[in-house]
Each structure stands twice: as C-alpha cells, then as structure tokens.
PDB file of N, CA and C in Angstrom:
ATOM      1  N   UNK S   1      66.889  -8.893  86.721  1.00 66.00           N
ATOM      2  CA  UNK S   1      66.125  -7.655  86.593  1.00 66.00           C
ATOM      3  C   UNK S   1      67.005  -6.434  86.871  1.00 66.00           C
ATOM      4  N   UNK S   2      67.958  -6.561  87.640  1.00 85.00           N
ATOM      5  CA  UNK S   2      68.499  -5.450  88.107  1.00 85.00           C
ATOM      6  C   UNK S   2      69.736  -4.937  87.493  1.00 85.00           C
ATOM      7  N   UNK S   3      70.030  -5.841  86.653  1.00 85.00           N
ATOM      8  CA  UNK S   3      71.084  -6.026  85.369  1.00 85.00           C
ATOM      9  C   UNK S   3      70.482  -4.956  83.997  1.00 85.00           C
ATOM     10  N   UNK S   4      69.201  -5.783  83.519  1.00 86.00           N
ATOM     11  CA  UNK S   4      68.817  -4.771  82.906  1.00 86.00           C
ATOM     12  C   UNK S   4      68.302  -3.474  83.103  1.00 86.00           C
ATOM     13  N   UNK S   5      67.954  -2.852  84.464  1.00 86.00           N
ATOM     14  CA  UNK S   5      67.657  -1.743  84.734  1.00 86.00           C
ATOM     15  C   UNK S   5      68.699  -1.302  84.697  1.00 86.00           C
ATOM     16  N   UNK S   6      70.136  -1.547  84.949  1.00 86.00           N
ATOM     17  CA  UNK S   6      71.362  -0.475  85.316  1.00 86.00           C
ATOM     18  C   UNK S   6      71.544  -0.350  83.619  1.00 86.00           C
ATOM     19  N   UNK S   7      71.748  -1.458  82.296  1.00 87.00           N
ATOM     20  CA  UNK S   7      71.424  -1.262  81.249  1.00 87.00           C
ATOM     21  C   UNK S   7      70.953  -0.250  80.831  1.00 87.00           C
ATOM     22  N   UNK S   8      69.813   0.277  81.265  1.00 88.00           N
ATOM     23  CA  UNK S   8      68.174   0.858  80.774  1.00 88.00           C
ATOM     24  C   UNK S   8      69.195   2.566  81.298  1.00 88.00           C
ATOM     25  N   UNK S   9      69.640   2.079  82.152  1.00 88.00           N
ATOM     26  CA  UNK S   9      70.012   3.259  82.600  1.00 88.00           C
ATOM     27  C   UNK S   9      71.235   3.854  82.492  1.00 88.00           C
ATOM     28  N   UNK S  10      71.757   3.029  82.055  1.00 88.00           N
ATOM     29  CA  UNK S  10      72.685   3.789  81.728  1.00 88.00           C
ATOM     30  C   UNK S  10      72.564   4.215  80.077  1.00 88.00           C
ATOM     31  N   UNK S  11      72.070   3.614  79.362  1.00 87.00           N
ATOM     32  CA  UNK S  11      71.702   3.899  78.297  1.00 87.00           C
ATOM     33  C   UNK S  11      70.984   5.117  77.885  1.00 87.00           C
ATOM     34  N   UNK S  12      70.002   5.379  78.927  1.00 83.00           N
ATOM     35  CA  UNK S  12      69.699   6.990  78.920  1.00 83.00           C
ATOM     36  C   UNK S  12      70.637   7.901  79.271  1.00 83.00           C
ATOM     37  N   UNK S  13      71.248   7.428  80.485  1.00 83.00           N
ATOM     38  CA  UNK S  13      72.472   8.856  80.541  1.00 83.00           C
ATOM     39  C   UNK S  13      73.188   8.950  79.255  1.00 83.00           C
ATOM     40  N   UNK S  14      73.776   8.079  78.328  1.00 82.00           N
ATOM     41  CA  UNK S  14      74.331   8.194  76.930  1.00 82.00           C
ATOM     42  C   UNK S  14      73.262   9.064  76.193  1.00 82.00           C
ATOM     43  N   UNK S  15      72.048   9.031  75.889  1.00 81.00           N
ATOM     44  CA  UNK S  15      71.470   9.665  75.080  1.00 81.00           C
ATOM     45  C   UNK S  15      71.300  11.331  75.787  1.00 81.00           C
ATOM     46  N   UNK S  16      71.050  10.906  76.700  1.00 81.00           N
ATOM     47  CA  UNK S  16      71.054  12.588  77.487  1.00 81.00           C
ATOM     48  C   UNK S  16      72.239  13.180  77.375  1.00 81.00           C
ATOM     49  N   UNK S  17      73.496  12.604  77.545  1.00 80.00           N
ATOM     50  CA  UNK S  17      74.843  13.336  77.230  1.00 80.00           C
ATOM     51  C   UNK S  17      74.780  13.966  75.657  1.00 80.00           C
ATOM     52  N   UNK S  18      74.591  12.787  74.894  1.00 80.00           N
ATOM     53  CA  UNK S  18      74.422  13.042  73.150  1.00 80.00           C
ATOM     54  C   UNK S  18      73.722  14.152  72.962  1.00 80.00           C
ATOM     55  N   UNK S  19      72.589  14.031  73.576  1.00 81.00           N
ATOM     56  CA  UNK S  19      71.815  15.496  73.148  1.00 81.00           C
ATOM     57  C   UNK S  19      72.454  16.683  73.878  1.00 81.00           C
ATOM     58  N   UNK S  20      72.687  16.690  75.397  1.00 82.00           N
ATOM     59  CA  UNK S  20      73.547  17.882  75.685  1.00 82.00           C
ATOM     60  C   UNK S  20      74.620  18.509  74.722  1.00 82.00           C
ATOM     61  N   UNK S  21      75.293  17.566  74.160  1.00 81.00           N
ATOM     62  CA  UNK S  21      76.482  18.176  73.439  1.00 81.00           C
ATOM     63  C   UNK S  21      75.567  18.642  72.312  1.00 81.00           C
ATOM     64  N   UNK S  22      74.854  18.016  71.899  1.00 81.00           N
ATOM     65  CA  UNK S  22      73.910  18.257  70.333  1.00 81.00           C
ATOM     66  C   UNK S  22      74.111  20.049  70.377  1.00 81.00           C
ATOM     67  N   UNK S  23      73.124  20.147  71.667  1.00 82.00           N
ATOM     68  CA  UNK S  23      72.394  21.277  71.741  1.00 82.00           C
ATOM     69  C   UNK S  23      73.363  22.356  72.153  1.00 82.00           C
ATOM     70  N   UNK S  24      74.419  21.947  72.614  1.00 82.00           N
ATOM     71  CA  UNK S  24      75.872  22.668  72.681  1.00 82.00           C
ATOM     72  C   UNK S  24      76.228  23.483  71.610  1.00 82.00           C
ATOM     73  N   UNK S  25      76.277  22.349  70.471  1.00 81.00           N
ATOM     74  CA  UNK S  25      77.080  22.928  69.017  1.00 81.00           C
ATOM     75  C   UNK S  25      76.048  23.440  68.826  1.00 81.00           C
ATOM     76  N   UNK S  26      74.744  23.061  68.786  1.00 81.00           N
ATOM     77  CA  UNK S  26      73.692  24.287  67.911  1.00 81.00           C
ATOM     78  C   UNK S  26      73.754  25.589  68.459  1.00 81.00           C
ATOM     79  N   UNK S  27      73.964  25.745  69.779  1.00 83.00           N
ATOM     80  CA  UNK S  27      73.982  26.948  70.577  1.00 83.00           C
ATOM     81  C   UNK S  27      75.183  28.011  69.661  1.00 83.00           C
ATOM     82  N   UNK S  28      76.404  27.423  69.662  1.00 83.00           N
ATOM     83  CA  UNK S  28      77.970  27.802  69.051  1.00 83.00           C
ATOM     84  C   UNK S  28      77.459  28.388  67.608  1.00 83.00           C
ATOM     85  N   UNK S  29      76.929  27.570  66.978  1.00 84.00           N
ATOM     86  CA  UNK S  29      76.768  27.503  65.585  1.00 84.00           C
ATOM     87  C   UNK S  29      75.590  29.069  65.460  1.00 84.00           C
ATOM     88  N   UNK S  30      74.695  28.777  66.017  1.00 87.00           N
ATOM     89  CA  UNK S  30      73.344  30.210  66.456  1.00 87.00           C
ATOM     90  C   UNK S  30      74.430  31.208  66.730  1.00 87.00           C
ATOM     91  N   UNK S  31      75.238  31.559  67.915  1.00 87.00           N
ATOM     92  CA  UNK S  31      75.956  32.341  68.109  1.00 87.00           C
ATOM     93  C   UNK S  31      76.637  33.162  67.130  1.00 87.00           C
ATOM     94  N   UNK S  32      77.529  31.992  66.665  1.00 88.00           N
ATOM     95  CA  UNK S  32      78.393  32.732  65.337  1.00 88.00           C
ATOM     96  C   UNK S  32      77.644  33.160  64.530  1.00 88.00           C
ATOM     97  N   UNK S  33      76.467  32.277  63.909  1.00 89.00           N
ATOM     98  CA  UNK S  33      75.501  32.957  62.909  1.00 89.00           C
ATOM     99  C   UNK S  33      74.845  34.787  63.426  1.00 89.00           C
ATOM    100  N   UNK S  34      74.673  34.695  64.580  1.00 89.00           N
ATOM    101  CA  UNK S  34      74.603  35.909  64.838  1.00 89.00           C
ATOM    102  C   UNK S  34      75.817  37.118  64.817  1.00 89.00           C
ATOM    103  N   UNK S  35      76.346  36.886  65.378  1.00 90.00           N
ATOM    104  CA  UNK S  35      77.576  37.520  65.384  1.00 90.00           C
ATOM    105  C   UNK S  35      78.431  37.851  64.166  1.00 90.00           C
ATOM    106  N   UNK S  36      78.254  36.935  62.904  1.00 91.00           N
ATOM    107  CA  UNK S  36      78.546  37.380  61.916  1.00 91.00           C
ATOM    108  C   UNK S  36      77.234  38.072  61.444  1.00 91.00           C
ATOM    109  N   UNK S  37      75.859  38.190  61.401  1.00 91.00           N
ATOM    110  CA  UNK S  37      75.057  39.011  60.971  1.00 91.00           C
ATOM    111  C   UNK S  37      74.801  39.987  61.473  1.00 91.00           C
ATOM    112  N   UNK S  38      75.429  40.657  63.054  1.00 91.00           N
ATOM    113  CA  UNK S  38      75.549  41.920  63.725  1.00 91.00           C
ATOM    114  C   UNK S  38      77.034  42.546  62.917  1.00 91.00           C
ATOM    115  N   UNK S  39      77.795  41.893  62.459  1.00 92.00           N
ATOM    116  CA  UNK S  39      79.523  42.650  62.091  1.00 92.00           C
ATOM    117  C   UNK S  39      78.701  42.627  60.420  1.00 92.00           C
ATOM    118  N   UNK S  40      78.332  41.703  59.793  1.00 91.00           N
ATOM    119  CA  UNK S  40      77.857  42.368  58.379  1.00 91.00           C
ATOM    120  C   UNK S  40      76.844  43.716  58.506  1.00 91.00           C
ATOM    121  N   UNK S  41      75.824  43.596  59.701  1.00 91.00           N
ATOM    122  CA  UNK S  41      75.259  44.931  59.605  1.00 91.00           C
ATOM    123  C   UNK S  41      76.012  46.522  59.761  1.00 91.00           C
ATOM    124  N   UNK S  42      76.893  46.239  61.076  1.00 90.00           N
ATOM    125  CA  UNK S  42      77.440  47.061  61.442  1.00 90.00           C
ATOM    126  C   UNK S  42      78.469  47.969  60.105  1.00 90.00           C
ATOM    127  N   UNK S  43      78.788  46.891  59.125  1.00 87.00           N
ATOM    128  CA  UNK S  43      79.733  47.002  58.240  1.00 87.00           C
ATOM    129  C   UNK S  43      78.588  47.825  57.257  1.00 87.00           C
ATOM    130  N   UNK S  44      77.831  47.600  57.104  1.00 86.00           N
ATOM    131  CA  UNK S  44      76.878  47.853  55.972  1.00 86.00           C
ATOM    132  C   UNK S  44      76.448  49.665  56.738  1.00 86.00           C
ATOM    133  N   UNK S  45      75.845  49.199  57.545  1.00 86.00           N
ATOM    134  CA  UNK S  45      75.464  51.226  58.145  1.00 86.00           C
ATOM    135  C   UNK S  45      76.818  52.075  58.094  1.00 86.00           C
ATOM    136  N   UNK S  46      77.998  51.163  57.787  1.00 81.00           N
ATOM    137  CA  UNK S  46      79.526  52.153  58.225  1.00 81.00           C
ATOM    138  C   UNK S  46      79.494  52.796  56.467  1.00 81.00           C
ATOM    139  N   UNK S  47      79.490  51.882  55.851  1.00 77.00           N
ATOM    140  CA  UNK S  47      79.111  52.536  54.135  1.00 77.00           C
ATOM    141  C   UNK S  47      77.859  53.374  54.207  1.00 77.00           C
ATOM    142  N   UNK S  48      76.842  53.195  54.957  1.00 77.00           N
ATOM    143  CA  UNK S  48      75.925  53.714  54.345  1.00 77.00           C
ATOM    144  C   UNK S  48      76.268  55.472  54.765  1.00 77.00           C
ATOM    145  N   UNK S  49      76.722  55.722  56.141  1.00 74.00           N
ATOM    146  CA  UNK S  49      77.143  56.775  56.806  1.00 74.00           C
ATOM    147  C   UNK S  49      78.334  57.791  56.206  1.00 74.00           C
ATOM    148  N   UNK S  50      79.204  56.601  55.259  1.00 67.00           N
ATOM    149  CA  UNK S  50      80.244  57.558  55.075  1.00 67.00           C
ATOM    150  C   UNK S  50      80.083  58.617  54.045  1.00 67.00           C
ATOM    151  N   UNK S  51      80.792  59.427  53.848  1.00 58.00           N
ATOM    152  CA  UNK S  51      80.611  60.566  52.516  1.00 58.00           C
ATOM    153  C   UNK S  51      81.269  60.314  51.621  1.00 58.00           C
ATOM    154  N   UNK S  52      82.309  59.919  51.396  1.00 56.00           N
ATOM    155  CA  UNK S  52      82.683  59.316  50.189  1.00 56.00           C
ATOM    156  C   UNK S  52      83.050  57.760  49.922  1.00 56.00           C
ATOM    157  N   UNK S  53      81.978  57.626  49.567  1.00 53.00           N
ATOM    158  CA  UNK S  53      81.529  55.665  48.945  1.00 53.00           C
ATOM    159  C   UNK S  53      82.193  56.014  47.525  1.00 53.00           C
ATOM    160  N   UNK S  54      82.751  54.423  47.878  1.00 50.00           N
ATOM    161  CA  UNK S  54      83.079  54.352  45.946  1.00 50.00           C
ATOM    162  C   UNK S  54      81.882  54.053  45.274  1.00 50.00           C
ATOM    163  N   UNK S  55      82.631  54.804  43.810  1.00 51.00           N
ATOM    164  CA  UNK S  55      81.513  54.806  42.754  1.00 51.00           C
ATOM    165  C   UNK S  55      82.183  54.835  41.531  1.00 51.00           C
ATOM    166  N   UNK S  56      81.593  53.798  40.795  1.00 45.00           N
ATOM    167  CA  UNK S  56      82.435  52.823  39.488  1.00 45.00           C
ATOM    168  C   UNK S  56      83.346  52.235  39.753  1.00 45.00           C
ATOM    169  N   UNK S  57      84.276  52.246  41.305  1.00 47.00           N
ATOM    170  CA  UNK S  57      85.197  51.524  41.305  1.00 47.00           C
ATOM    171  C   UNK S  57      86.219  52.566  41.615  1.00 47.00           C
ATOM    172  N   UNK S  58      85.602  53.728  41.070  1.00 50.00           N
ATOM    173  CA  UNK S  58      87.103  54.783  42.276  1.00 50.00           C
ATOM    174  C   UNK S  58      86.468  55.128  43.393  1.00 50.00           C
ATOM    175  N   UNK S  59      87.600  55.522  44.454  1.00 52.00           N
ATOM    176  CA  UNK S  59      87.068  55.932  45.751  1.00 52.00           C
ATOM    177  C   UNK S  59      87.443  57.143  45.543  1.00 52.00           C
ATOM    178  N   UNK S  60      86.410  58.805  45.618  1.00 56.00           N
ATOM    179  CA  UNK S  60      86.526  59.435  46.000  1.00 56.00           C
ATOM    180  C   UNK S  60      87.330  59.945  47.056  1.00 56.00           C
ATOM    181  N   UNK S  61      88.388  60.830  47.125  1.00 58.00           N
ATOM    182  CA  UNK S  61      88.896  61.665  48.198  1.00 58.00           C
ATOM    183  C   UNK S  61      88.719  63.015  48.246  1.00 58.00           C
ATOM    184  N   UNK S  62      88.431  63.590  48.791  1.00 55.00           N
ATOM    185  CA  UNK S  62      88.349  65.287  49.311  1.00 55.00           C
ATOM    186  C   UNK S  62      89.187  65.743  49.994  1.00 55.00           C
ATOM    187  N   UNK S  63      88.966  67.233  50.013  1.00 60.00           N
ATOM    188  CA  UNK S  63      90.185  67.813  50.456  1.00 60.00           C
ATOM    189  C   UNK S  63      89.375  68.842  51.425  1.00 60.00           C
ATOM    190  N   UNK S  64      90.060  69.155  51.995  1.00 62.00           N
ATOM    191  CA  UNK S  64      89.566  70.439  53.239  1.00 62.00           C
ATOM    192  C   UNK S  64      88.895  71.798  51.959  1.00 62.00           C
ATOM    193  N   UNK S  65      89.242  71.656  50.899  1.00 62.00           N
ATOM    194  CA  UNK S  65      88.406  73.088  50.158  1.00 62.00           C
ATOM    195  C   UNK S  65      87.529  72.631  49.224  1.00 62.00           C
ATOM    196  N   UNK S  66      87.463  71.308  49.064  1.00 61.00           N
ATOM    197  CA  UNK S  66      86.276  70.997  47.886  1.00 61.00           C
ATOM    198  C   UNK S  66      84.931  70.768  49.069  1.00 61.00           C
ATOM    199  N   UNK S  67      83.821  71.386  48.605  1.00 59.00           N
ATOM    200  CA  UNK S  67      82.474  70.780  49.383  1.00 59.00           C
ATOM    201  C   UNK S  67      82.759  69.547  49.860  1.00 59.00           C
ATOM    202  N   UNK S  68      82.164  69.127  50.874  1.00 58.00           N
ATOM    203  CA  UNK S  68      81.771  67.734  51.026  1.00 58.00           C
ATOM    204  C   UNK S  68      80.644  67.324  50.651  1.00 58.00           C
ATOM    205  N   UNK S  69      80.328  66.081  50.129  1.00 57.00           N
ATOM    206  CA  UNK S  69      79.351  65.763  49.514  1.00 57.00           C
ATOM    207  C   UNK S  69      78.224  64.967  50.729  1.00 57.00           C
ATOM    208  N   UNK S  70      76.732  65.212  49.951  1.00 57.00           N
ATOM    209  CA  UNK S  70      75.939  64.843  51.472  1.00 57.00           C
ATOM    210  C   UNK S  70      75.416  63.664  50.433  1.00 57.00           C
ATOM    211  N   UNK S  71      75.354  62.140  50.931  1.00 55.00           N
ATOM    212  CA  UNK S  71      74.885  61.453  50.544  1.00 55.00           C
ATOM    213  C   UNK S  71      73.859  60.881  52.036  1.00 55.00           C
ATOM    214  N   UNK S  72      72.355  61.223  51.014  1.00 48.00           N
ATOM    215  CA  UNK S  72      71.592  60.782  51.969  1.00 48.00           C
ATOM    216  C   UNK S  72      71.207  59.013  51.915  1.00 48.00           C
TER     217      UNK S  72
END
C-alpha cells in the first residue's frame, strides 16, 4: 500500500510541475503578445501625430518658410 501511495504521489507532483511550467510559457507568450501590441500602438499614434506623413510614397519635408501643414 505504501508503495503505491508514494507512486500516486509522486505522480501528482509531475503533473503539478507540467502545468506550472505550462502556465509559465502562457504567461511569456501573453506578455510578449502585449508588449508587441503596446509598441504597434505607440508606433501607430507616432504617425498619426506627425505633420508630415508620407503620401503616395514620398515623404514630405518642410522648411522653416513653407507653412506647416495641420493634419488633423
């Protein structure tokens, strides 16, 4: 009897380890997923803010005497 209880038992600490790590990488994996969807936002309001966005494929430059342009 006491054979198979240390069995029984140790067999759960294996599955309890398995899932600790499981829930490890999902944690890592959530993280990065966030962290790359805070740096794509951040990237996205930095275009939306600037005054001269490309358009057709040239990038606008200005000079200290041409208007600046207000893109709302």
């Amino acid at each position: 009897m006491t054979r198979k209880k240390k069995k029984i038992e140790e067999e759960k600490k294996k599955q309890g380890e398995e899932k600790e790590e499981e829930e490890k990488e999902d944690n890592d994996k959530t993280r990065w997923r966030r962290m790359t969807r805070k740096k794509k936002k951040i990237e996205e309001e930095k275009r939306q803010k600037s005054p001269c966005r490309s358009q057709g494929g040239f990038t606008l430059y200005w000079t200290n005497n041409a208007p600046q342009p207000k893109c709302g």
